[in-house]
Amino acid sequence: MPSMKSLPVIQDEPRAPGHRSLWQSVEELEARAAVSRGEFAAGAAEVPPELSRRSFMQILGASAALGGLAACQPPREKIVPFVHEPPEDRPGKRFHYATALSFDGYATGLLVGAADGRPVKVEGNPAHPASLGASSTWEQGALLDLYDPERARGIWRKGQPLSWRGFLAEIQQLAKVHDADGGARLAFLLAPDASPTQADLLRRIQARFPKARFHAWAPITEENAAEGARIAFGRPLDARPSLDAARAILSLDADFLSGHGESLRLTREFARHREPGAGMNRLYVAEPAMSLTGANADHRFRMRGTEVASFARAVAVKLGVVPIAPALSPELALAAKAVAADLSANRGRSLVLAGARQPPAVHALAHAMNAALGNVGVTVTYSRPVLGEAAPSAASLPALAKEIQAGKVDTLVITAWNPAHAAPAGLDFGALLAKVPNAVYHSIREDETSRRCSWRVAASHPFESWGDGRSRGGVASLVQPLIAPLYESVSTIDLLASFLGQGDRGAMQHVKAYWMARSAIDPAFFEPQWERWLRQGVVPGTAEASETALVDVAAVASSLGRLSLPKGDGVELAFAPSYGLFDGRFGTNAWLQELPDPITKVSWDNAAYLSEATAKRLGVADGQVATLALGNRSVQAPLKVMPGHADDAVTLALGYGRSDGSAVSKGVGVDAYPLRDAGAWFAPGLSVKAGKGKHKFAIAQGHFGMEGRPLALDFTSEKWGHAEGGGELEHLRGMPATLQVPVDYSKQEYSWGMSVDLSRCTGCNGCVIACQEENNIATVGKEQVAKGRIMHWIRTDRYFSGPAADPETITQPVMCQQCETAPCEYVCPVNATVHSEEGLNEMVYNRCVGTRYCSNNCPYKVRRFNFLNWRPEVPNVQTLLFNPDVTVRSRGVMEKCTYCVQRIEGARIDARAGGKKIGFVQTACQQACPAEAIVFGNLNDPQSRVRKLHDDARRYDLLHELGTRPRTAYLVKIRNPNPELA
Amino acid sequence: MSATRVILGQYPTVDSLYGAARAMQAAGHSALDFHSPYPLPGSDEVLRLKRSPVPFIAGAAAFVGVVSAVLMQWWMNDIDYPLNVANRSVVPTPTWMPVTFELGVLLAGTSIFFGLMALFRFPKPYDPLFEVEAFRSATIDALWLSVSVKADQVPSVSDELRKLGAAQVELVPEEA
Amino acid sequence: MTPPATAAVPADPLAPMPLIAGHPSDAQLNTELLAPIFGPTPQAWKMMVGMAAMGTGLLFLGLTVTIARGIGMWGNNQPVGWAYDIINFVWWIGIGHAGTLISAILLLFQQKWRTSINRFAEAMTIFAVMQAAMFPLVHTGRPWFAIYWLFPYPSTMGVWPNFKSPLIWDVFAVSTYFTISLLFWYLGLIPDLATLRDTAKKKSQRIAYGIFALGWKGSSRHWQHYRIGYLILAGISTPLVLSVHSIVSFDFAVSLLPGWHTTIFPPYFVAGAVFGGFAMVLTLVIPARKAFRFENVITNRHLENMAKVMLVTSMIVGYGYLMENFIAWYCGNPYEAYLFFKTRPFGHYAAIYWIMLACNVLVPQTFWWKKARTNVAWLWVASILVGLGMWAERFVIIVISLSRDFLPSSWGNYAPTWVDWCIFVGTLSFFSLLFLLFLRFVPSVAVAEVKELNHEMQHEKAHAGEHA
Amino acid sequence: MSAIFKPSANFFARFSLVLVATVLGGGLLGLWGYFRTPYAQGLQEEIAQPILFDHRHHVVDDLIDCRYCHFNAERGASAGIPSTEMCLNCHAQIWNKSPKLEPVRRSYFTGAPIEWNRVHQLPDFTYFNHSIHVSKGIGCVSCHGRIDQMPAVTKVASLQMSWCLECHRNPAPNLRPRDQITSMTWQPPDDPAAAKTLAADLMKTYDVHSRVSCTTCHR
């Protein structure tokens, strides 16, 4: 049996590496979880499956006596101890393991917290360059996928189950057959992955089958960037922006604050320079639909996706990079002039970024501009592509399709995500798959593709398997399992190894072997090295060195010349990855489905976004269902007017409208793939015909205006300059007049507080999912969200100001403000919400009877009520997801943010048991936040960061005049507009 | 000493009723009572009744209610488990008022009802008077005078009552 | 020799209509007023009871679904945490008030005209409060614990209710109010029950009423205590009524929500309650007196007086509306201003706001004219409109205020579900059911009191005759 | 005979009234009492266990410290129930043939865990942590009673909230020196004054606080 030693990051005392058979302990854990049958169970379904009947009977006979009995005498539990104590088992103690999660090829380092041997919380790995301790909605969401009861299980061939050994034998046979012709009839359709071990395996497979074809494919690729680099430098290079030094940033449709890869690092660098002062950066964004990045821009220029090139070119002309200026609308021309001026004013401290959706020429032009501005080496560096061969190409799928058509493929191994669903328009890849005798589909879930494949191999979740990966920039991390596969499943490495007859060697051996070979360390000394890497989560000395690269301006110019500019004023359709589901791979993830879109706040849906003017021109209205047609292809999609959307353009997010996957993903939203050519981003000549019927959206925030109320405040940098120390904010902070004698918290050792910096917050929603994961917050589904019953404890309010066509945006995370004179408390008839000595507004779920009075009286409306039992029955496997430190709330109970009191109390116990003081406590939202916008800590500690921020000149209290004295302070957002454009 | 018997006399008007009563009192019969479908003005004076204790009962009960309400709230919220509720002051007398008032009223009200029951010795579904068929009119439209006398005086008193204008005179049978 | 005063001489139009028509004897009154009980069961009554019973079925369906599945079966949401549940609660409790007011306050003020209608009113109070009392319990997410923790018994946890919360005040107020009203009503009933016991022919009836009469024999020694007791009970009921609706209004006034946070609420709620209550009395009395031919005990003068009371209270309520808006403007608080000048008149629920104003302020203005006050048909329609208007008022206060509070980000609208409707219709039916039973089995007019009044009036007439 | 009721009716009427009153009053009183009975609190209830494990023998005869098996008590939320492996640390050598221990060996070799019946059970919304109590000087015996005298473990404390609060409000009397934590027999000095001073400086040295905030136990 292969050793499956996982090593925690934080270790209290050195312990001899023991062996743990997790299979066993998992069952035990399930048993443990399953026995909780309290009226509230921590870490288990709070109500037994036979809820309705049970509780109903209970209610019928409800009386003081029964209530009392029910409250104090739950049925007797079982205690199920281990048979073999795992080495680092400490009941209830949380261990963090360093691992990494690869996403379209690029890895982000994580620390995954495991309680009693089950992963329950995902955090970023501070030591990892792509995370810096933060984590995005997608990394957080991965945990829910792990425990998804609808995951694929086992290995199947033509509907017959196969054992792992049986499968290996079969593959041996196949391999022998293919040996004959050097693998001429063998093909691989691979998900992009920078894993060195995997690359090594592929090389060896290629060696065995020289004629085999390897296609890397994903619905969303960055080919344009690569091609752009090839044009500019004559060879493919990865451009790595660094915003630390950048003072003027021009984003050409580049949504660098979201998406995968490095958005976390970029967000942090961007946010760090959003405080007023000399170091403050200025962001220009040119884009069609409002993106997260656009929402954070100081100047946002809305234009159709294909017009961005012209704009870029206009800027470039002003910078003297290329000659001929294109035709532009006067205001855009003006903008281009100002932007160019600002960029050149910040020579060497500016940056031009081109988005993945822009054609190669624009990327090339961006490179040229950066070179001209002397930014290379300062705000942008170039290095060898990390993905290299594994870089996905949209063309690969049609190519493969041709081969299949020609009957050149007998065996096709697919690790790429769901090609049958995401295949380009007009290509029925599913049907082709049926033609392949041995189509082996390796996926974590049964989906549109697996239905068509003769072989289905369940994939292990990254948290269940050994492996490795590389971040953008090349830093390698090891992937170690936190739990044995919950279902019979296979890791990618094991699958590929099986084609080398090494499928039974165990993924860990492959990984270890590769790194041992690579590190060239004497095997005797390798082990400690290996353990250090596992603990740190990064392998030192693996980053790609930056290379000097010279721009071939002529080539750039000519590529621009070849660029086809948009003709006529037809409506243009733009595709975009969805913020929740990316390309659709998260469609089965209820957290991400329910997560409101950061801009439109639409939940459980995508929609055809368009500007108000365009809607008027086309004679359609918000919420109408319309037919979007490109030539002879068409889809039915609901329309949504999006403030700030470019005119004559419609944006449709990818990833929705799945016909399969799971109960969660089925039939949610509209499938955009039937309209999309391979790798296409912008399609001209869209016809929009209003159809019958209105679509009912589930929108988490219906009202976008602030109605002139002082809620989310912003200043321009110069206005702030004159505001000498935020004098204008004085009436929004400090102790309001009161008849109550204020309780004195200064004597307390700790008095907890929080601050939220609106200048830093980008509205990425990372905090929302982190909170949901930490606090066992339920998802409620589309109907309930539409009814206004979404359960998120922290929400990112987003307000628009200025002209609806082209508004300014501000996002404001709002969670319980922990008011010192909390309006919710005095109205609760049963003392279910009261104050702690340290100033927390406590919510005692087991005391709550659910009058909802507290919520009515909460001016911030941050309380959430369990209107129904959101978890009628929880599959045992999902009970493993629950954070055991937080009560799972039952029906009829109010819940809310508690500043992660379970973390505070945990830290207190750990500290005081050792006679120490409470050290560093982070709330889940704070820990996830890439922008460091949320800071939590002890207000009574003059050194603490939160104390300093509470005394900051930008500090103000939300709804200060109500005299609620919130413990959460907000710092006003500072905008940094260009005076020339003001 | 022989048992007392109750004699009933029915009178057409209040005045004749009162007249008879006064005469009876003059004759030394003090154990009198009227029975009427509705309260008779001035009957108290005629019958020389003492002041009713009901107001006192109500007042006492109200006082008990108020005091216990204050003690309850004070002990529960400020002594046994003092909690910081929204930074409100420790002894929030204003917020006590509603409960205090209501509890005072509740006790006063209930005590009046049960006090009356006690004074009437209710429930008392059986009463010898009910044996007299004609007495049923007492709650409908007739005015009755009841006199309890020594057994040997029954005939004389009956005659007396008739003389005083009784429309009919009934002898209440002895309790079986 | 003077000509006899003939019809030629017009009757003085200002002379009030008599409270009891004709010169009935006690016996006549008795048979007349008890006719509904001893008479045969009317077909109409049976039908109405049947319908009411069915409607009551809806109520229990609604409650069962709610308790089994949760509050989510209603339309309530974030931010509208309270809706039909509390609307109905306030509306019903308000209706209850007129009853106690008529029977207690008018008694204290020696308003003789009260006697013929107070029994109706008190019954109405009790049945209305029964509807209302249901909601504070079932509107909670976990009623079974609500009971247990509001009366923390057997108190093994050492945690107590929070007496700073208006909801606790509600619990005490409503339960006290119900208890006192019930005792007051029953105390008033005892002599009549005795009368029934002695009037009844059937043995079964005699036994039934005999049990509840507790052995009343009309003794003057009893009447002495009885009268003073009844008077004091009336005395304490009066402040009780005022306190109850003031406390109900605290549920809102104590909070800081725009549209709730209003100092004028207590008097304005009490007035509204009396207003709506009187409307309900009319709605019930007018058909009842027709059905049971009580016209000469519940005369038009009674109806007219009630119309007058409604006119006055409607003006107080109107003043309340005016003040709310004035203060919202005068204090210059943007949140208040937005609610009162944008949301209510022009917002998503504007229709309901205007219905409220029309029914509660305009309709009663017709009562300035005697014609309207004495037109029974119009009185009845108007009373129903007012009932509707008062319901709309609670909707405006509760739902509209909640739907647009401080942070626009959390604004949201509310839409009732079928369960909400079941419960609302159900309470109406349950109320009617109880009331129909009351009409059939309990003297719906205070017989003893009417006799007393009758006696007094004839007494006065006699004296008047002497002086003439 | 005109009266509808017999004279006896009066007795029945009043008797039924008294009956109702006593039932109500008695019921409430009974309820109050019931929850204070050992029965309602599940005290002194011998709970059958899959294995006849006798603490008396292990604690008294073998003088094994509680923390040998419940090793997590000092450092974790739960004291930990020893794994089968741990039983066999000793029982591989001694009594390794005893039929009484057959289930233990079976568990060890089949890998099927032993399912014990829980004795001390808090509601799942109550977060109790052993380590902090132990480190602040609360002895095992304070909550678990004289384990060393129990053939089968039984509950001795009601574990009702009011019981927890008694100590959380005033911990001093229940403190003991850390080295006496697992002692089943330690008593504070008989002289009340001495006991007071000991309690006082234990409060100081262990920095014990009275904690009655809800979130101390409910999160």
XYZ file of N, CA, C and O in Angstrom, chain A residues 39-40 56 59 62 64 67-68 71 701 703 705-707 709-711 787-789 795 797 799 823 825-831 845-853 855-861 863-865 867-868 891-893 959 961-962, chain C residues 64 66-79 81-82 85 139-142 144-146 148-150 157 159-162 164-168 250-252 254-257 260 335 338 342 402 405-411:
460
model
N -30.853 18.987 18.288
C -31.793 19.879 17.623
C -30.985 20.872 16.810
O -31.387 21.344 15.768
N -29.762 21.136 17.271
C -28.728 21.719 16.416
C -27.547 20.771 16.501
O -27.109 20.463 17.583
N -43.207 17.941 13.102
C -44.640 18.246 13.089
C -45.308 17.621 14.295
O -46.002 18.279 15.063
N -44.511 19.469 17.260
C -45.225 20.735 17.377
C -46.645 20.503 17.870
O -47.126 21.152 18.789
N -46.757 20.366 21.205
C -45.850 21.344 21.804
C -46.437 21.895 23.093
O -47.603 22.200 23.192
N -44.851 23.670 27.110
C -43.641 24.025 27.862
C -42.865 22.767 28.198
O -41.689 22.643 27.918
N -41.290 21.159 25.103
C -40.192 22.014 24.657
C -38.990 21.797 25.554
O -37.891 21.551 25.103
N -39.235 21.804 26.841
C -38.129 21.626 27.776
C -37.449 20.292 27.550
O -36.246 20.214 27.365
N -35.441 20.181 24.562
C -34.263 21.033 24.628
C -33.148 20.378 25.434
O -31.983 20.603 25.188
N -29.474 42.377 -5.025
C -29.586 43.787 -4.658
C -30.369 44.509 -5.740
O -29.851 44.771 -6.820
N -31.893 47.587 -5.761
C -31.824 49.035 -5.915
C -30.374 49.484 -5.973
O -29.605 49.168 -5.076
N -29.162 52.745 -6.544
C -28.834 54.134 -6.218
C -28.715 54.326 -4.720
O -29.284 53.558 -3.936
N -27.977 55.339 -4.310
C -27.808 55.601 -2.885
C -28.816 56.606 -2.376
O -28.850 56.920 -1.192
N -29.646 57.154 -3.285
C -30.677 58.111 -2.887
C -30.087 59.258 -2.077
O -30.706 59.754 -1.139
N -27.921 59.338 0.159
C -27.630 59.077 1.571
C -26.133 58.839 1.756
O -25.477 58.300 0.879
N -25.595 59.210 2.887
C -24.154 59.049 3.106
C -23.814 57.609 3.483
O -23.594 57.304 4.652
N -23.800 56.724 2.502
C -23.601 55.302 2.818
C -22.198 54.858 2.421
O -21.339 54.673 3.263
N -37.135 35.702 -3.719
C -38.047 36.137 -2.653
C -37.345 37.056 -1.674
O -37.985 37.666 -0.819
N -36.018 37.126 -1.764
C -35.273 37.978 -0.837
C -34.879 37.233 0.411
O -34.979 37.759 1.524
N -34.444 35.988 0.240
C -34.075 35.206 1.424
C -32.664 34.667 1.320
O -32.344 33.635 1.911
N -22.295 40.773 2.564
C -22.677 41.013 1.177
C -21.878 42.204 0.688
O -21.458 43.047 1.477
N -22.419 45.323 -1.142
C -23.352 46.274 -1.745
C -22.629 47.027 -2.843
O -21.469 47.381 -2.689
N -23.118 50.273 -5.455
C -23.936 51.422 -5.822
C -23.370 52.092 -7.061
O -22.159 52.153 -7.246
N -29.509 47.996 17.970
C -30.975 48.086 17.945
C -31.632 46.706 17.977
O -32.772 46.564 18.400
N -30.804 44.223 19.804
C -30.757 43.520 21.084
C -31.960 43.824 21.964
O -32.602 42.922 22.480
N -32.272 45.116 22.108
C -33.298 45.420 23.116
C -34.685 44.971 22.688
O -35.606 44.942 23.496
N -34.853 44.619 21.408
C -36.184 44.196 20.978
C -36.378 42.688 21.056
O -37.486 42.196 20.884
N -35.309 41.945 21.334
C -35.452 40.486 21.377
C -36.106 40.077 22.689
O -35.593 40.388 23.756
N -37.247 39.400 22.616
C -37.957 39.077 23.856
C -37.271 38.009 24.701
O -37.570 37.884 25.876
N -36.384 37.219 24.095
C -35.818 36.097 24.854
C -34.321 36.251 25.119
O -33.652 35.291 25.477
N -33.776 37.438 24.920
C -32.343 37.647 25.157
C -31.488 36.724 24.291
O -30.457 36.230 24.738
N -28.027 31.077 18.730
C -29.003 30.406 17.856
C -29.949 29.533 18.654
O -31.156 29.516 18.416
N -29.404 28.808 19.606
C -30.261 27.851 20.314
C -31.268 28.562 21.205
O -32.221 27.970 21.656
N -31.064 29.847 21.433
C -32.010 30.596 22.260
C -33.086 31.239 21.389
O -34.172 31.543 21.860
N -32.769 31.437 20.131
C -33.636 32.231 19.251
C -34.960 31.524 18.983
O -34.987 30.323 18.754
N -36.051 32.276 19.039
C -37.347 31.712 18.690
C -37.836 32.245 17.355
O -38.850 31.794 16.841
N -37.123 33.213 16.809
C -37.448 33.657 15.455
C -38.604 34.625 15.344
O -39.491 34.443 14.527
N -38.581 35.681 16.162
C -39.632 36.698 15.992
C -39.313 37.624 14.822
O -40.183 38.357 14.365
N -38.054 37.650 14.386
C -37.582 38.489 13.275
C -37.635 39.978 13.631
O -37.398 40.819 12.782
N -37.931 40.291 14.880
C -37.979 41.693 15.298
C -36.588 42.307 15.165
O -36.416 43.428 14.684
N -34.272 41.626 13.099
C -33.965 41.944 11.705
C -34.721 43.191 11.270
O -34.158 44.073 10.613
N -35.979 43.299 11.682
C -36.744 44.494 11.316
C -36.073 45.742 11.847
O -36.098 46.790 11.211
N -35.490 45.633 13.036
C -34.943 46.825 13.679
C -33.471 47.029 13.348
O -32.841 47.935 13.884
N -32.917 46.177 12.490
C -31.507 46.330 12.130
C -31.398 47.276 10.941
O -31.857 46.939 9.853
N -30.817 48.459 11.139
C -30.757 49.417 10.026
C -29.865 48.943 8.888
O -29.978 49.429 7.772
N -28.975 47.987 9.176
C -28.049 47.511 8.134
C -28.592 46.274 7.442
O -28.014 45.804 6.471
N -29.665 45.717 7.976
C -30.302 44.524 7.405
C -29.274 43.437 7.108
O -29.188 42.916 5.996
N -29.041 40.780 9.179
C -29.451 39.527 9.818
C -30.160 38.650 8.801
O -30.809 39.147 7.896
N -29.989 37.362 8.958
C -30.557 36.417 7.994
C -31.398 35.404 8.740
O -30.985 34.901 9.779
N -32.572 35.112 8.189
C -33.516 34.246 8.892
C -33.700 32.935 8.146
O -33.791 32.928 6.918
N -35.970 30.910 6.980
C -37.417 30.884 6.764
C -37.928 29.450 6.641
O -39.029 29.134 7.067
N -37.110 28.612 6.013
C -37.467 27.201 5.904
C -36.265 26.407 6.393
O -35.230 26.979 6.709
N -34.245 25.523 11.117
C -35.350 26.339 10.627
C -35.910 27.234 11.750
O -35.932 26.838 12.913
N -36.312 28.433 11.375
C -36.961 29.308 12.334
C -36.014 30.084 13.218
O -36.426 30.625 14.236
N -34.737 30.139 12.829
C -33.743 30.788 13.667
C -33.086 31.934 12.901
O -32.837 31.826 11.709
N -24.290 54.924 8.766
C -25.498 55.383 9.471
C -25.151 55.891 10.871
O -25.818 55.564 11.849
N -25.558 58.656 12.323
C -26.502 59.507 13.060
C -27.532 58.696 13.824
O -28.225 59.218 14.682
N -27.623 57.403 13.561
C -28.580 56.600 14.318
C -28.071 56.295 15.710
O -28.814 55.794 16.551
N -51.319 24.763 10.109
C -50.618 23.475 10.065
C -49.438 23.564 9.113
O -48.311 23.229 9.464
N -47.862 26.147 8.099
C -46.843 27.046 8.626
C -45.977 26.345 9.665
O -44.747 26.384 9.605
N -46.629 25.662 10.588
C -45.863 25.061 11.678
C -45.047 23.883 11.173
O -43.917 23.667 11.590
N -45.600 23.166 10.193
C -44.875 21.997 9.699
C -43.679 22.385 8.846
O -42.608 21.806 8.957
N -43.858 23.404 7.992
C -42.796 23.721 7.035
C -41.992 24.950 7.443
O -40.824 25.055 7.113
N -42.611 25.893 8.118
C -41.876 27.076 8.536
C -42.474 28.357 7.992
O -43.334 28.345 7.111
N -41.980 29.468 8.543
C -42.473 30.789 8.158
C -42.273 31.015 6.670
O -42.945 31.822 6.048
N -41.340 30.279 6.090
C -41.064 30.446 4.662
C -42.289 30.204 3.790
O -42.305 30.598 2.633
N -43.295 29.541 4.336
C -44.500 29.328 3.538
C -45.256 30.635 3.361
O -46.147 30.736 2.533
N -44.911 31.628 4.160
C -45.519 32.949 3.987
C -44.664 33.753 3.017
O -43.615 33.302 2.575
N -45.117 34.978 2.748
C -44.353 35.812 1.831
C -43.250 36.592 2.525
O -42.448 37.249 1.869
N -43.200 36.509 3.833
C -42.218 37.318 4.570
C -40.809 37.066 4.058
O -40.488 35.979 3.615
N -39.965 38.078 4.118
C -38.602 37.917 3.602
C -37.701 38.928 4.287
O -38.087 39.578 5.252
N -36.457 39.026 3.799
C -35.618 40.166 4.138
C -35.884 41.208 3.067
O -35.792 40.864 1.908
N -36.194 42.418 3.383
C -36.263 43.055 4.697
C -37.635 42.986 5.371
O -37.744 43.416 6.519
N -39.710 41.476 7.423
C -39.757 40.349 8.354
C -41.140 40.125 8.933
O -41.477 39.025 9.340
N -41.906 41.169 8.985
C -43.289 41.058 9.461
C -44.211 41.483 8.332
O -43.920 42.442 7.621
N -48.867 38.515 9.224
C -48.975 38.023 10.604
C -49.226 39.179 11.558
O -50.204 39.184 12.305
N -46.329 33.549 14.699
C -45.463 34.288 13.768
C -43.992 34.012 14.066
O -43.127 34.368 13.289
N -43.706 33.344 15.182
C -42.302 33.067 15.485
C -41.830 31.856 14.685
O -42.626 31.023 14.263
N -40.542 31.765 14.527
C -39.987 30.668 13.745
C -40.128 29.335 14.467
O -40.252 28.292 13.843
N -40.073 29.385 15.789
C -40.143 28.137 16.556
C -41.098 28.329 17.721
O -40.674 28.496 18.867
N -42.877 26.483 19.496
C -42.788 25.600 20.675
C -41.754 26.107 21.664
O -41.918 25.985 22.866
N -40.677 26.724 21.154
C -39.712 27.286 22.093
C -40.177 28.648 22.595
O -39.866 29.050 23.713
N -40.928 29.353 21.745
C -41.389 30.680 22.168
C -42.165 30.552 23.470
O -41.901 31.241 24.448
N -41.971 28.289 25.653
C -41.129 27.813 26.745
C -40.235 28.930 27.260
O -39.988 29.047 28.459
N -39.737 29.788 26.344
C -38.770 30.766 26.807
C -39.392 32.078 27.251
O -38.778 32.868 27.937
N -40.653 32.297 26.860
C -41.304 33.498 27.387
C -41.781 33.222 28.812
O -41.815 34.112 29.650
N -32.299 26.630 33.012
C -31.209 27.259 32.272
C -30.712 28.534 32.934
O -29.628 29.006 32.634
N -31.753 31.403 32.395
C -31.837 32.554 31.489
C -33.283 33.017 31.467
O -34.205 32.202 31.489
N -33.463 34.336 31.415
C -34.806 34.883 31.559
C -35.188 35.719 30.356
O -34.325 36.123 29.584
N -36.489 36.001 30.220
C -36.915 36.882 29.131
C -36.301 38.265 29.292
O -35.809 38.636 30.349
N -36.328 39.014 28.201
C -35.777 40.362 28.200
C -36.914 41.361 28.333
O -37.642 41.611 27.370
N -36.953 44.336 28.396
C -36.825 45.584 27.645
C -37.533 45.480 26.297
O -37.676 46.456 25.586
N -37.935 44.266 25.942
C -38.489 44.078 24.604
C -39.995 44.302 24.563
O -40.732 43.704 25.351
N -40.465 45.135 23.647
C -41.908 45.354 23.524
C -42.676 44.060 23.287
O -43.850 43.974 23.623
N -42.022 43.059 22.732
C -42.770 41.820 22.481
C -43.186 41.165 23.786
O -44.253 40.582 23.893
N -42.323 41.289 24.797
C -42.703 40.754 26.109
C -43.879 41.563 26.660
O -44.854 41.007 27.164
N -46.066 50.364 20.747
C -44.635 50.412 21.106
C -43.837 49.461 20.223
O -42.688 49.728 19.891
N -44.451 48.322 19.854
C -43.735 47.395 18.977
C -43.070 48.167 17.847
O -41.999 47.811 17.379
N -43.734 49.201 17.403
C -43.198 49.976 16.280
C -42.498 51.230 16.779
O -41.372 51.526 16.407
N -41.013 51.978 19.391
C -39.745 51.804 20.103
C -38.597 51.536 19.135
O -37.444 51.777 19.434
N -38.909 51.056 17.937
C -37.839 50.742 16.985
C -37.318 52.038 16.345
O -37.803 53.119 16.647
N -36.316 51.886 15.452
C -35.780 53.114 14.840
C -36.066 53.170 13.351
O -35.476 53.926 12.608
N -36.990 52.358 12.903
C -37.304 52.295 11.480
C -38.141 53.517 11.061
O -39.087 53.865 11.754
N -41.921 53.784 11.661
C -42.264 53.124 12.927
C -41.892 54.034 14.095
O -42.622 54.166 15.060
N -34.356 59.907 5.627
C -34.971 58.571 5.554
C -36.475 58.689 5.762
O -37.278 58.108 5.035
N -38.045 60.359 2.710
C -38.168 59.463 1.556
C -39.385 58.563 1.718
O -40.195 58.399 0.811
N -42.127 59.795 -0.760
C -41.874 59.042 -2.002
C -42.556 57.679 -1.914
O -43.494 57.383 -2.642
N -41.062 48.654 6.227
C -39.970 47.679 6.195
C -39.359 47.570 4.803
O -38.162 47.362 4.659
N -36.088 50.734 3.921
C -35.491 51.305 5.139
C -34.210 52.061 4.803
O -34.158 52.747 3.801
N -33.185 51.890 5.592
C -32.044 52.800 5.497
C -31.163 52.540 4.273
O -30.866 53.440 3.515
N -30.732 51.286 4.097
C -29.787 51.006 3.024
C -30.541 50.571 1.762
O -31.141 49.503 1.758
N -30.509 51.356 0.707
C -31.215 50.961 -0.514
C -30.799 49.563 -0.992
O -31.585 48.867 -1.620
N -29.592 49.175 -0.645
C -29.120 47.870 -1.127
C -30.010 46.740 -0.612
O -30.122 45.702 -1.246
N -30.624 46.938 0.536
C -31.398 45.826 1.109
C -32.904 46.057 0.959
O -33.682 45.399 1.643
N -33.285 46.978 0.078
C -34.716 47.166 -0.135
C -35.310 45.951 -0.825
O -34.630 45.265 -1.591
